[in-house]
Short mmCIF file of C-alpha atoms in Angstrom, two decimals:
data_model
loop_
_atom_site.label_atom_id
_atom_site.label_comp_id
_atom_site.label_asym_id
_atom_site.label_seq_id
_atom_site.Cartn_x
_atom_site.Cartn_y
_atom_site.Cartn_z
CA MET A 11 -58.16 17.85 -29.76
CA GLU A 12 -59.49 15.41 -27.16
CA LYS A 13 -63.23 14.92 -27.42
CA THR A 14 -65.77 13.50 -24.98
CA ALA A 15 -67.94 10.78 -26.47
CA ALA A 16 -71.67 10.56 -25.89
CA SER A 17 -71.21 7.33 -23.94
CA ASP A 18 -69.11 9.22 -21.38
CA SER A 19 -71.92 11.64 -20.53
CA ALA A 20 -74.00 11.45 -17.39
CA PRO A 21 -76.97 9.02 -17.62
CA GLY A 22 -79.71 10.43 -19.81
CA LEU A 23 -77.65 13.37 -21.03
CA LEU A 24 -76.57 13.79 -24.65
CA PHE A 25 -73.21 15.20 -23.53
CA SER A 26 -71.29 16.59 -20.59
CA GLY A 27 -68.50 19.14 -20.63
CA ALA A 28 -67.55 21.28 -23.58
CA ASP A 29 -65.75 18.82 -25.86
CA TRP A 30 -67.38 16.67 -28.50
CA ASP A 31 -66.71 13.97 -31.06
CA PHE A 32 -68.73 13.00 -34.11
CA ASN A 33 -70.76 10.39 -32.22
CA THR A 34 -71.79 13.08 -29.72
CA LEU A 35 -72.60 15.46 -32.55
CA LYS A 36 -74.69 12.83 -34.34
CA ALA A 37 -76.65 11.97 -31.19
CA THR A 38 -77.28 15.67 -30.54
CA TYR A 39 -78.36 16.25 -34.13
CA ASP A 40 -80.80 13.31 -33.96
CA ALA A 41 -82.38 14.64 -30.76
CA ILE A 42 -82.74 18.13 -32.26
CA GLU A 43 -84.19 16.71 -35.48
CA ASP A 44 -86.79 14.72 -33.52
CA ILE A 45 -88.03 17.86 -31.76
CA ALA A 46 -87.96 19.98 -34.93
CA ILE A 47 -89.84 17.46 -37.09
CA ASN A 48 -92.16 15.72 -34.63
CA GLU A 49 -92.92 18.51 -32.13
CA LEU A 50 -92.60 21.76 -34.07
CA LYS A 51 -93.63 20.07 -37.34
CA LEU A 52 -91.05 21.97 -39.36
CA ASN A 53 -90.79 21.33 -43.10
CA VAL A 54 -87.11 21.31 -44.05
CA TYR A 55 -84.70 20.28 -46.81
CA PRO A 56 -82.34 17.38 -46.06
CA ASN A 57 -79.41 18.68 -44.02
CA GLN A 58 -75.68 18.59 -44.71
CA VAL A 59 -73.69 19.79 -41.69
CA GLU A 60 -70.06 20.69 -42.44
CA VAL A 61 -67.53 21.09 -39.62
CA ILE A 62 -64.90 23.64 -40.68
CA THR A 63 -61.96 25.56 -39.23
CA SER A 64 -61.91 29.29 -38.48
CA GLU A 65 -59.81 29.86 -41.61
CA GLN A 66 -62.38 28.03 -43.72
CA MET A 67 -65.10 30.16 -42.11
CA LEU A 68 -63.17 33.28 -43.11
CA ASP A 69 -62.88 31.88 -46.63
CA ALA A 70 -66.66 31.34 -46.69
CA TYR A 71 -67.11 34.95 -45.56
CA SER A 72 -65.01 36.20 -48.46
CA SER A 73 -66.97 34.30 -51.12
CA ILE A 74 -70.34 35.66 -49.87
CA GLY A 75 -71.04 32.45 -48.01
CA MET A 76 -71.24 30.19 -51.06
CA PRO A 77 -69.49 26.79 -51.16
CA LEU A 78 -68.56 27.24 -54.85
CA MET A 79 -67.56 30.58 -56.31
CA TYR A 80 -65.51 31.97 -59.17
CA HIS A 81 -62.31 33.91 -58.49
CA HIS A 82 -62.30 37.67 -58.02
CA TRP A 83 -59.86 40.00 -56.29
CA SER A 84 -62.56 41.41 -54.00
CA PHE A 85 -62.96 38.00 -52.33
CA GLY A 86 -59.26 37.91 -51.47
CA LYS A 87 -59.35 41.48 -50.18
CA ARG A 88 -62.30 40.63 -47.93
CA PHE A 89 -60.52 37.51 -46.66
CA VAL A 90 -57.37 39.44 -45.70
CA ARG A 91 -59.36 42.17 -43.96
CA ASP A 92 -61.50 39.74 -41.93
CA ASP A 93 -58.50 37.54 -41.13
CA VAL A 94 -56.48 40.47 -39.73
CA MET A 95 -59.45 41.75 -37.72
CA TYR A 96 -60.11 38.26 -36.32
CA ARG A 97 -56.47 37.54 -35.41
CA LYS A 98 -56.17 40.89 -33.61
CA GLY A 99 -59.40 40.28 -31.69
CA TYR A 100 -61.28 43.21 -33.21
CA GLN A 101 -64.09 41.01 -34.49
CA GLY A 102 -65.41 37.53 -33.91
CA LEU A 103 -66.71 35.01 -36.40
CA ALA A 104 -70.28 34.02 -37.08
CA TYR A 105 -71.51 31.03 -35.12
CA GLU A 106 -72.61 29.47 -38.43
CA ILE A 107 -73.23 30.01 -42.12
CA VAL A 108 -76.17 28.35 -43.84
CA ILE A 109 -76.76 27.92 -47.58
CA ASN A 110 -80.21 28.05 -49.18
CA SER A 111 -79.78 24.86 -51.19
CA ASN A 112 -81.10 21.32 -51.37
CA PRO A 113 -79.57 19.72 -49.37
CA CYS A 114 -79.34 22.67 -46.99
CA ILE A 115 -75.64 23.15 -46.11
CA SER A 116 -74.77 24.42 -42.63
CA TYR A 117 -71.18 25.30 -41.67
CA VAL A 118 -70.24 24.94 -37.99
CA MET A 119 -66.77 25.65 -36.60
CA GLU A 120 -64.75 22.87 -35.02
CA GLU A 121 -63.70 25.27 -32.23
CA ASN A 122 -67.31 25.47 -30.97
CA THR A 123 -68.30 23.77 -27.75
CA ILE A 124 -70.93 21.04 -27.99
CA VAL A 125 -73.54 23.44 -26.59
CA MET A 126 -72.73 25.91 -29.33
CA GLN A 127 -72.90 23.12 -31.93
CA ALA A 128 -76.36 22.20 -30.66
CA LEU A 129 -77.47 25.83 -30.82
CA VAL A 130 -76.24 26.44 -34.36
CA ILE A 131 -77.65 23.15 -35.65
CA ALA A 132 -81.06 24.07 -34.24
CA HIS A 133 -80.72 27.65 -35.51
CA ALA A 134 -79.38 27.01 -39.00
CA ALA A 135 -80.13 23.42 -39.98
CA PHE A 136 -83.76 23.67 -38.87
CA GLY A 137 -84.71 27.33 -38.27
CA HIS A 138 -83.21 28.91 -41.39
CA ASN A 139 -83.78 25.72 -43.35
CA HIS A 140 -87.53 25.80 -42.68
CA PHE A 141 -87.71 29.49 -43.60
CA PHE A 142 -85.80 28.97 -46.86
CA LYS A 143 -88.03 26.12 -47.92
CA ASN A 144 -91.39 27.67 -47.04
CA ASN A 145 -91.26 31.47 -47.41
CA TYR A 146 -92.99 32.61 -50.60
CA LEU A 147 -90.14 34.91 -51.70
CA PHE A 148 -87.59 32.10 -51.68
CA LYS A 149 -90.02 29.76 -53.44
CA GLN A 150 -90.70 32.33 -56.18
CA TRP A 151 -87.22 33.77 -56.71
CA THR A 152 -84.65 31.07 -55.91
CA ASP A 153 -83.96 27.50 -56.94
CA ALA A 154 -82.53 25.56 -54.02
CA GLU A 155 -82.38 22.44 -56.16
CA GLY A 156 -80.14 23.94 -58.82
CA ILE A 157 -78.02 26.65 -57.16
CA LEU A 158 -74.98 24.45 -56.46
CA ASP A 159 -74.91 23.11 -60.02
CA TYR A 160 -75.28 26.64 -61.36
CA LEU A 161 -72.40 27.91 -59.23
CA GLN A 162 -70.24 25.06 -60.53
CA PHE A 163 -71.13 26.09 -64.09
CA ALA A 164 -70.36 29.77 -63.32
CA LYS A 165 -66.98 28.95 -61.77
CA ARG A 166 -65.97 26.78 -64.72
CA TYR A 167 -67.23 29.25 -67.34
CA ILE A 168 -65.40 32.25 -65.89
CA ALA A 169 -62.18 30.23 -65.51
CA LYS A 170 -62.49 29.26 -69.19
CA CYS A 171 -62.99 32.93 -70.14
CA GLU A 172 -59.85 33.88 -68.19
CA ASP A 173 -57.85 31.30 -70.15
CA ARG A 174 -59.25 32.39 -73.50
CA TYR A 175 -59.59 36.18 -73.21
CA GLY A 176 -57.16 37.05 -70.44
CA PHE A 177 -57.48 37.61 -66.72
CA ASP A 178 -57.57 41.42 -67.01
CA ALA A 179 -60.41 41.44 -69.55
CA VAL A 180 -62.57 39.16 -67.41
CA GLU A 181 -61.79 41.13 -64.26
CA ARG A 182 -62.84 44.36 -65.97
CA VAL A 183 -66.28 42.93 -66.74
CA LEU A 184 -66.66 41.38 -63.28
CA ASP A 185 -65.69 44.64 -61.55
CA ALA A 186 -68.42 46.52 -63.41
CA ALA A 187 -70.99 43.75 -62.96
CA HIS A 188 -70.34 43.48 -59.21
CA ALA A 189 -70.67 47.26 -58.83
CA LEU A 190 -74.10 47.07 -60.50
CA MET A 191 -75.29 43.85 -58.86
CA GLU A 192 -77.74 45.67 -56.57
CA GLN A 193 -79.34 47.14 -59.72
CA GLY A 194 -79.24 43.81 -61.53
CA VAL A 195 -82.33 42.15 -60.08
CA ASN A 196 -85.97 41.93 -61.07
CA ARG A 197 -87.97 43.38 -58.19
CA TYR A 198 -91.47 42.87 -59.52
CA SER A 199 -91.57 40.41 -62.43
CA HIS A 200 -90.50 36.85 -61.75
CA PRO A 201 -87.63 35.73 -64.00
CA GLU A 202 -87.08 32.12 -64.91
CA LYS A 203 -84.87 30.27 -62.46
CA PRO A 204 -81.45 29.23 -63.81
CA ASN A 205 -81.39 25.68 -65.12
CA LEU A 206 -78.00 24.00 -65.62
CA ALA A 207 -78.95 22.18 -68.82
CA GLU A 208 -80.39 25.35 -70.31
CA GLU A 209 -77.31 27.37 -69.30
CA LEU A 210 -74.99 24.85 -70.96
CA GLU A 211 -77.11 24.89 -74.11
CA ARG A 212 -77.10 28.72 -74.11
CA GLU A 213 -73.31 28.68 -73.76
CA ARG A 214 -72.98 26.34 -76.77
CA GLU A 215 -75.39 28.40 -78.87
CA ARG A 216 -73.58 31.67 -78.13
CA ALA A 217 -70.21 30.16 -78.94
CA LYS A 218 -71.56 28.72 -82.20
CA TYR A 219 -73.17 32.04 -83.13
CA GLU A 220 -69.94 33.91 -82.39
CA ASP A 221 -67.96 31.53 -84.61
CA GLU A 222 -70.41 31.54 -87.53
CA THR A 223 -71.46 35.17 -87.76
CA TYR A 224 -69.85 38.55 -87.94
CA ASN A 225 -71.65 41.86 -88.01
CA ASP A 226 -69.81 45.13 -87.58
CA LEU A 227 -72.98 47.23 -87.55
CA TRP A 228 -72.68 47.89 -83.82
CA ARG A 229 -69.09 49.11 -83.95
CA THR A 230 -69.63 51.41 -86.94
CA LEU A 231 -70.89 54.92 -86.42
CA PRO A 232 -72.23 56.98 -89.38
CA GLN A 233 -69.55 59.42 -90.50
CA ALA A 234 -70.59 60.94 -93.84
CA GLU A 235 -72.35 64.28 -93.78
CA LYS A 236 -74.65 63.18 -96.58
CA ASP A 237 -76.27 60.76 -94.18
CA ASP A 238 -77.19 63.49 -91.69
CA GLU A 239 -80.61 64.25 -93.18
CA ASP A 240 -81.51 60.57 -93.36
CA LEU A 241 -80.40 60.08 -89.78
CA ASP A 242 -82.45 63.06 -88.63
CA GLU A 243 -85.47 61.63 -90.41
CA MET A 244 -84.91 58.25 -88.79
CA ARG A 245 -84.64 59.89 -85.40
CA ARG A 246 -87.91 61.72 -85.96
CA LYS A 247 -89.63 58.52 -86.98
CA MET A 248 -88.23 56.60 -84.08
CA ARG A 249 -90.17 58.44 -81.40
CA MET A 250 -89.46 57.85 -77.76
CA GLU A 251 -92.63 55.79 -77.33
CA GLU A 252 -91.57 53.44 -80.11
CA ARG A 253 -88.07 53.04 -78.68
CA ARG A 254 -89.48 52.34 -75.24
CA ALA A 255 -91.77 49.68 -76.70
CA GLN A 256 -88.96 48.17 -78.76
CA PHE A 257 -86.64 47.77 -75.77
CA GLY A 258 -89.30 47.14 -73.13
CA LEU A 259 -88.55 50.37 -71.31
CA PRO A 260 -88.50 51.40 -68.57
CA GLU A 261 -86.28 48.55 -67.40
CA GLU A 262 -85.37 48.23 -63.72
CA ASN A 263 -82.74 45.51 -64.22
CA LEU A 264 -79.69 47.37 -65.52
CA LEU A 265 -77.56 44.24 -65.94
CA TYR A 266 -80.32 42.53 -67.92
CA PHE A 267 -80.68 45.52 -70.26
CA LEU A 268 -76.92 45.75 -70.80
CA GLU A 269 -76.62 42.01 -71.36
CA LYS A 270 -79.31 42.05 -74.04
CA ASN A 271 -78.64 45.40 -75.73
CA ALA A 272 -75.08 46.71 -75.20
CA PRO A 273 -73.93 47.37 -78.81
CA SER A 274 -70.27 46.35 -78.67
CA MET A 275 -70.32 43.69 -75.96
CA GLN A 276 -68.91 40.25 -76.75
CA LEU A 277 -71.00 37.12 -76.18
CA TRP A 278 -68.79 35.89 -73.34
CA GLU A 279 -69.17 39.26 -71.60
CA ARG A 280 -72.94 38.98 -71.86
CA GLU A 281 -72.79 35.54 -70.25
CA ILE A 282 -70.75 36.92 -67.34
CA LEU A 283 -73.36 39.64 -66.78
CA ARG A 284 -76.01 36.93 -66.75
CA ILE A 285 -74.07 34.94 -64.15
CA VAL A 286 -73.66 37.94 -61.85
CA ARG A 287 -77.29 39.00 -62.08
CA ASN A 288 -78.49 35.43 -61.41
CA ILE A 289 -76.37 35.35 -58.25
CA GLY A 290 -77.71 38.78 -57.27
CA GLN A 291 -81.25 37.51 -57.81
CA TYR A 292 -80.54 34.50 -55.58
CA PHE A 293 -79.71 36.83 -52.67
CA TYR A 294 -82.60 39.23 -53.30
CA PRO A 295 -85.14 37.49 -50.99
CA GLN A 296 -82.61 37.40 -48.16
CA LYS A 297 -82.39 41.19 -48.15
CA GLN A 298 -86.17 41.44 -47.78
CA THR A 299 -86.49 38.89 -44.96
CA LYS A 300 -83.41 39.44 -42.76
CA MET A 301 -85.38 40.21 -39.60
CA MET A 302 -87.99 37.49 -40.12
CA ASN A 303 -85.42 34.87 -41.11
CA GLU A 304 -83.26 35.49 -38.05
CA GLY A 305 -86.31 35.78 -35.82
CA CYS A 306 -87.59 32.44 -37.08
CA ALA A 307 -84.20 30.77 -36.51
CA CYS A 308 -83.87 32.27 -33.01
CA TYR A 309 -87.40 31.17 -32.07
CA VAL A 310 -86.70 27.64 -33.32
CA HIS A 311 -83.35 27.27 -31.54
CA TYR A 312 -84.84 28.69 -28.33
CA ALA A 313 -87.77 26.26 -28.44
CA ILE A 314 -85.56 23.26 -29.27
CA MET A 315 -82.94 23.96 -26.61
CA ASN A 316 -85.62 24.43 -23.96
CA SER A 317 -87.27 21.19 -25.06
CA LEU A 318 -83.94 19.35 -24.76
CA TYR A 319 -83.61 20.66 -21.20
CA ASP A 320 -87.20 19.78 -20.31
CA LYS A 321 -86.61 16.22 -21.54
CA GLY A 322 -83.49 15.92 -19.37
CA LEU A 323 -81.19 15.61 -22.39
CA ILE A 324 -78.94 18.54 -21.46
CA SER A 325 -77.74 19.69 -18.05
CA GLU A 326 -78.38 22.92 -16.18
CA GLY A 327 -74.81 23.97 -16.94
CA ALA A 328 -75.38 23.44 -20.65
CA MET A 329 -78.62 25.41 -20.43
CA MET A 330 -76.85 28.31 -18.71
CA GLU A 331 -74.19 28.31 -21.43
CA PHE A 332 -76.90 28.34 -24.08
CA ILE A 333 -78.71 31.27 -22.41
CA ASP A 334 -75.44 33.22 -22.39
CA TYR A 335 -74.93 32.67 -26.14
CA HIS A 336 -78.58 33.36 -26.90
CA SER A 337 -78.60 36.58 -24.89
CA ARG A 338 -75.62 37.89 -26.84
CA VAL A 339 -77.36 37.19 -30.13
CA VAL A 340 -80.63 38.96 -29.23
CA PHE A 341 -79.03 41.85 -27.31
CA GLN A 342 -80.50 45.25 -28.16
CA ALA A 343 -78.43 48.30 -27.25
CA GLU A 344 -80.24 51.38 -25.92
CA TYR A 345 -80.45 54.42 -28.18
CA ASP A 346 -77.80 56.27 -26.11
CA ASP A 347 -75.43 53.29 -25.97
CA PRO A 348 -72.24 53.74 -28.07
CA ARG A 349 -72.97 50.32 -29.58
CA TYR A 350 -76.40 51.37 -30.85
CA SER A 351 -76.79 51.21 -34.63
CA GLY A 352 -80.52 50.74 -35.02
CA PHE A 353 -82.66 47.72 -34.23
CA ASN A 354 -80.78 44.43 -34.07
CA PRO A 355 -82.70 42.19 -36.54
CA TYR A 356 -82.10 39.19 -34.26
CA ALA A 357 -83.52 41.07 -31.26
CA LEU A 358 -86.53 42.53 -33.07
CA GLY A 359 -87.27 39.29 -34.93
CA PHE A 360 -87.07 37.07 -31.84
CA ALA A 361 -89.11 39.54 -29.77
CA MET A 362 -91.86 39.59 -32.40
CA MET A 363 -91.95 35.78 -32.61
CA GLN A 364 -92.17 35.48 -28.82
CA ASP A 365 -94.86 38.17 -28.73
CA ILE A 366 -96.97 36.35 -31.34
CA HIS A 367 -96.58 33.18 -29.23
CA ARG A 368 -97.84 35.11 -26.19
CA ILE A 369 -100.79 36.60 -28.12
CA CYS A 370 -101.86 33.11 -29.24
CA VAL A 371 -101.58 31.57 -25.77
CA ASP A 372 -102.22 34.34 -23.22
CA PRO A 373 -103.76 37.41 -24.90
CA THR A 374 -104.86 40.62 -23.22
CA GLU A 375 -107.94 42.64 -24.16
CA GLU A 376 -105.63 44.95 -26.12
CA ASP A 377 -104.32 41.95 -28.07
CA ARG A 378 -107.87 40.80 -28.86
CA LYS A 379 -108.62 44.26 -30.21
CA TRP A 380 -105.50 44.51 -32.38
CA PHE A 381 -105.20 40.83 -33.45
CA PRO A 382 -108.68 39.28 -33.38
CA ASP A 383 -107.74 36.55 -35.86
CA ILE A 384 -104.96 34.99 -33.77
CA ALA A 385 -105.52 36.11 -30.16
CA GLY A 386 -106.17 33.09 -27.95
CA ASN A 387 -106.14 30.51 -30.75
CA ASN A 388 -103.69 28.33 -28.75
CA GLU A 389 -101.78 27.46 -31.92
CA PRO A 390 -98.63 29.60 -31.66
CA VAL A 391 -96.33 27.45 -33.79
CA GLU A 392 -98.86 27.02 -36.59
CA THR A 393 -99.59 30.76 -36.52
CA LEU A 394 -95.89 31.53 -36.77
CA LYS A 395 -95.39 29.05 -39.60
CA GLU A 396 -98.19 30.75 -41.55
CA ALA A 397 -96.52 34.11 -41.00
CA TRP A 398 -93.05 32.80 -41.95
CA ALA A 399 -94.51 31.48 -45.19
CA HIS A 400 -96.51 34.50 -46.36
CA TYR A 401 -94.77 37.69 -45.26
CA ARG A 402 -91.58 39.66 -45.69
CA ASP A 403 -90.08 42.05 -43.11
CA GLU A 404 -92.09 45.11 -44.14
CA SER A 405 -95.49 43.42 -44.27
CA PHE A 406 -94.75 41.27 -41.20
CA ILE A 407 -94.12 44.38 -39.08
CA LEU A 408 -97.23 46.09 -40.44
CA GLN A 409 -99.33 43.07 -39.55
CA PHE A 410 -97.91 41.78 -36.27
CA LEU A 411 -96.00 44.48 -34.36
CA SER A 412 -98.05 44.87 -31.17
CA PRO A 413 -98.54 47.88 -28.88
CA LYS A 414 -97.13 45.84 -25.99
CA LEU A 415 -93.88 45.16 -27.86
CA MET A 416 -93.61 48.81 -28.88
CA ARG A 417 -93.87 49.74 -25.21
CA ASP A 418 -91.42 47.04 -24.14
CA MET A 419 -88.85 48.19 -26.70
CA ARG A 420 -89.62 51.86 -25.96
CA MET A 421 -90.39 52.76 -29.55
CA PHE A 422 -91.52 56.23 -30.54
CA LEU A 423 -91.31 58.32 -33.69
CA ILE A 424 -89.15 61.40 -34.18
CA GLU A 425 -89.79 63.65 -37.18
CA ASP A 426 -86.63 65.35 -38.44
CA LEU A 427 -87.32 67.72 -41.33
CA SER A 428 -84.62 69.80 -42.97
CA SER A 429 -87.11 72.66 -43.22
CA SER A 430 -87.60 72.75 -39.45
CA PRO A 431 -84.96 73.82 -36.90
CA HIS A 432 -86.41 71.49 -34.26
CA LEU A 433 -87.05 67.77 -33.86
CA GLU A 434 -90.65 66.77 -33.27
CA VAL A 435 -92.02 63.77 -31.40
CA ALA A 436 -94.50 62.64 -34.05
CA ALA A 437 -95.98 59.58 -32.31
CA ILE A 438 -96.43 58.51 -28.69
CA HIS A 439 -98.03 55.51 -27.03
CA ASP A 440 -101.67 55.86 -28.03
CA ASP A 441 -103.65 54.05 -30.74
CA ASN A 442 -102.80 56.58 -33.44
CA GLY A 443 -99.18 56.73 -32.33
CA TYR A 444 -98.80 52.95 -32.40
CA ARG A 445 -99.96 52.87 -36.00
CA LYS A 446 -97.56 55.64 -36.98
CA VAL A 447 -94.63 53.91 -35.30
CA ARG A 448 -95.51 50.62 -36.95
CA ARG A 449 -95.74 52.21 -40.41
CA ALA A 450 -92.45 54.05 -39.94
CA LEU A 451 -90.60 50.93 -38.76
CA ALA A 452 -92.06 48.88 -41.62
CA ARG A 453 -90.90 51.52 -44.10
CA MET A 454 -87.37 51.22 -42.75
CA HIS A 455 -87.46 47.55 -43.79
CA ASP A 456 -88.88 48.27 -47.26
CA ILE A 457 -86.14 47.49 -49.78
CA SER A 458 -87.61 49.93 -52.31
CA VAL A 459 -86.87 52.72 -49.83
CA ARG A 460 -83.42 51.50 -48.81
CA GLU A 461 -82.07 51.02 -52.34
CA PRO A 462 -82.00 53.60 -55.18
CA ASP A 463 -84.78 53.42 -57.76
CA MET A 464 -82.75 53.50 -61.02
CA GLN A 465 -84.22 52.51 -64.39
CA VAL A 466 -83.28 52.62 -68.04
CA VAL A 467 -85.84 54.98 -69.59
CA ASP A 468 -84.57 55.69 -73.13
CA VAL A 469 -81.80 54.89 -75.61
CA ASP A 470 -80.99 56.70 -78.86
CA ILE A 471 -79.98 53.48 -80.58
CA ARG A 472 -80.15 54.87 -84.15
CA GLY A 473 -78.26 58.07 -83.34
CA ASN A 474 -75.34 58.52 -80.97
CA ARG A 475 -76.47 55.52 -78.87
CA GLN A 476 -76.81 57.64 -75.76
CA LEU A 477 -78.30 55.67 -72.86
CA TYR A 478 -80.59 57.45 -70.39
CA ILE A 479 -80.84 56.25 -66.78
CA GLN A 480 -83.35 57.78 -64.42
CA HIS A 481 -83.03 57.89 -60.64
CA THR A 482 -86.30 58.67 -58.86
CA GLU A 483 -85.67 60.63 -55.68
CA HIS A 484 -87.91 59.93 -52.69
CA ASP A 485 -88.14 62.29 -49.73
CA GLY A 486 -85.37 64.45 -51.16
CA ILE A 487 -82.72 61.71 -50.74
CA ARG A 488 -80.09 62.12 -53.45
CA LEU A 489 -77.35 59.83 -54.67
CA GLU A 490 -73.93 60.54 -53.20
CA LYS A 491 -72.08 62.37 -55.99
CA SER A 492 -68.81 60.40 -56.03
CA GLU A 493 -70.63 57.05 -55.79
CA ALA A 494 -73.01 58.07 -58.57
CA GLU A 495 -70.09 59.05 -60.81
CA MET A 496 -68.40 55.69 -60.24
CA THR A 497 -71.62 53.80 -60.94
CA LEU A 498 -72.21 55.82 -64.09
CA GLY A 499 -68.67 54.99 -65.21
CA TYR A 500 -69.30 51.25 -64.80
CA ILE A 501 -72.55 51.50 -66.78
CA GLY A 502 -70.74 53.43 -69.52
CA GLN A 503 -67.91 50.90 -69.56
CA LEU A 504 -70.34 48.06 -70.24
CA TRP A 505 -72.54 50.06 -72.62
CA GLY A 506 -69.59 51.39 -74.63
CA TYR A 507 -71.16 54.76 -75.45
CA GLY A 508 -72.44 57.85 -73.65
CA VAL A 509 -74.72 57.58 -70.62
CA THR A 510 -76.87 60.26 -68.99
CA LEU A 511 -78.14 59.91 -65.42
CA GLN A 512 -81.20 62.05 -64.64
CA ALA A 513 -82.49 62.62 -61.11
CA VAL A 514 -86.29 62.99 -61.10
CA ASP A 515 -88.53 64.08 -58.25
CA HIS A 516 -90.92 61.31 -57.20
CA GLU A 517 -93.93 63.56 -56.75
CA THR A 518 -93.60 66.14 -59.55
CA GLY A 519 -91.60 64.22 -62.17
CA GLU A 520 -89.34 67.27 -62.52
CA ILE A 521 -85.75 66.61 -63.65
CA LEU A 522 -83.66 67.91 -60.74
CA HIS A 523 -80.17 67.47 -62.18
CA GLU A 524 -78.22 65.46 -64.75
CA MET A 525 -74.86 63.72 -64.88
CA ASP A 526 -73.14 62.59 -68.08
CA TYR A 527 -70.61 59.92 -68.97
CA THR A 528 -68.82 59.95 -72.31
CA PRO A 529 -66.47 57.40 -73.92
CA GLU A 530 -63.68 59.95 -73.43
CA ASP A 531 -64.13 59.60 -69.67
CA LEU A 532 -63.18 55.92 -69.94
CA ALA A 533 -60.18 56.70 -72.11
CA ASN A 534 -58.94 59.23 -69.56
CA ALA A 535 -59.58 56.99 -66.54
#
């Protein structure tokens, strides 16, 4: 492909036309970096920008955006699906993919125009990068320094297990672990971050222990009738409270509990569960900050591209092209539009960032009433950086969603109760209504509401080894029956014995219904 070098551009401009070469890209990156670091005062990891093809972008899609990943059939299935959809024109590709690592890796497609390259570098390499490095959730839950080394360890370890134990055996464990990944994270306590040296030492210790010891206690069930009375006595002595204390119950992290306590699981299987749950934990902050993260990146790229234009470094044509791309990203369909599927996180995030900027620079009396701490402080970027560092989507909306933005985006609250034959407008544009709308929208971004609350609550380890999982139902929302049965099957497959799933009402604690899995179910599957 013929590229236009930076030296061929009009005087003062970084580039002209759509084509680019690596000199042009480097000059553009340097100009963007100068604005990001010296004007916006962003705090970022060192950047590594990778130019890739559309096929490589599809491959990155399939491996959940990670540059290193072990093999699994689901990745290939996802690649084929996305590839067919892309080739037929049914879907486009992301402008970029960015990795929360140090250095921060940003993928940009070689098919992009130079304007698009400038946009995605500003968006990903500086917007997302700053958010990854400074937001409290990412600092507490992820290790940008070690994630690439850990992924290399995981890829090598699983490949070694496939060679030693067989592809089918490893795939069986991975299938179950992937199905439970959403329930394999610590939501409240902060686990230790994976450390490559510690993981290698743990691998050596487990292998040594496996070679030197043998204990068939876990695979042997009591058979003789003469032991029944003793077993009953043991069960009576081992009260539920004691069992819960012994196993640290209730336990929200199902994969962690299974890794540590599954009776018949091999050591290599436990290590695979650990790998999957560590990867799930790595992505946990991203699910809680989707709107803020994208809003931050959109605000940063918008500010940088406008600054480039104000400095005379890009042309009016380039600016018009940028506005076209930007408008597509932050487009919000109306509620009666066939394309509507809720609030676009890019649109809501960018609108909130722009609104906070306005409140800091040009507040109204309403703004001074609702946001006395920031209204008129004339420090919009510093205010935003404080917010990016200390909030997640739910709390950010509760704190910063303004009445003006609710009016601009035409927000109101509809109450839809199964007990009522009619819909009710529960909140309109008055002070009380604004607060109701804000609380309702924040709740929609609360991950504890969006994902099922499932915990291990008991295990009859000295008896039939039945495992008890409890799902707490909120607002009458039940698990979908077929999905629950499949999930229960995966838990039973890893546990190796019977599993009972109990649905409990959040308010009353009443057991609403039960679902059982037995080892015979696996044999018949």
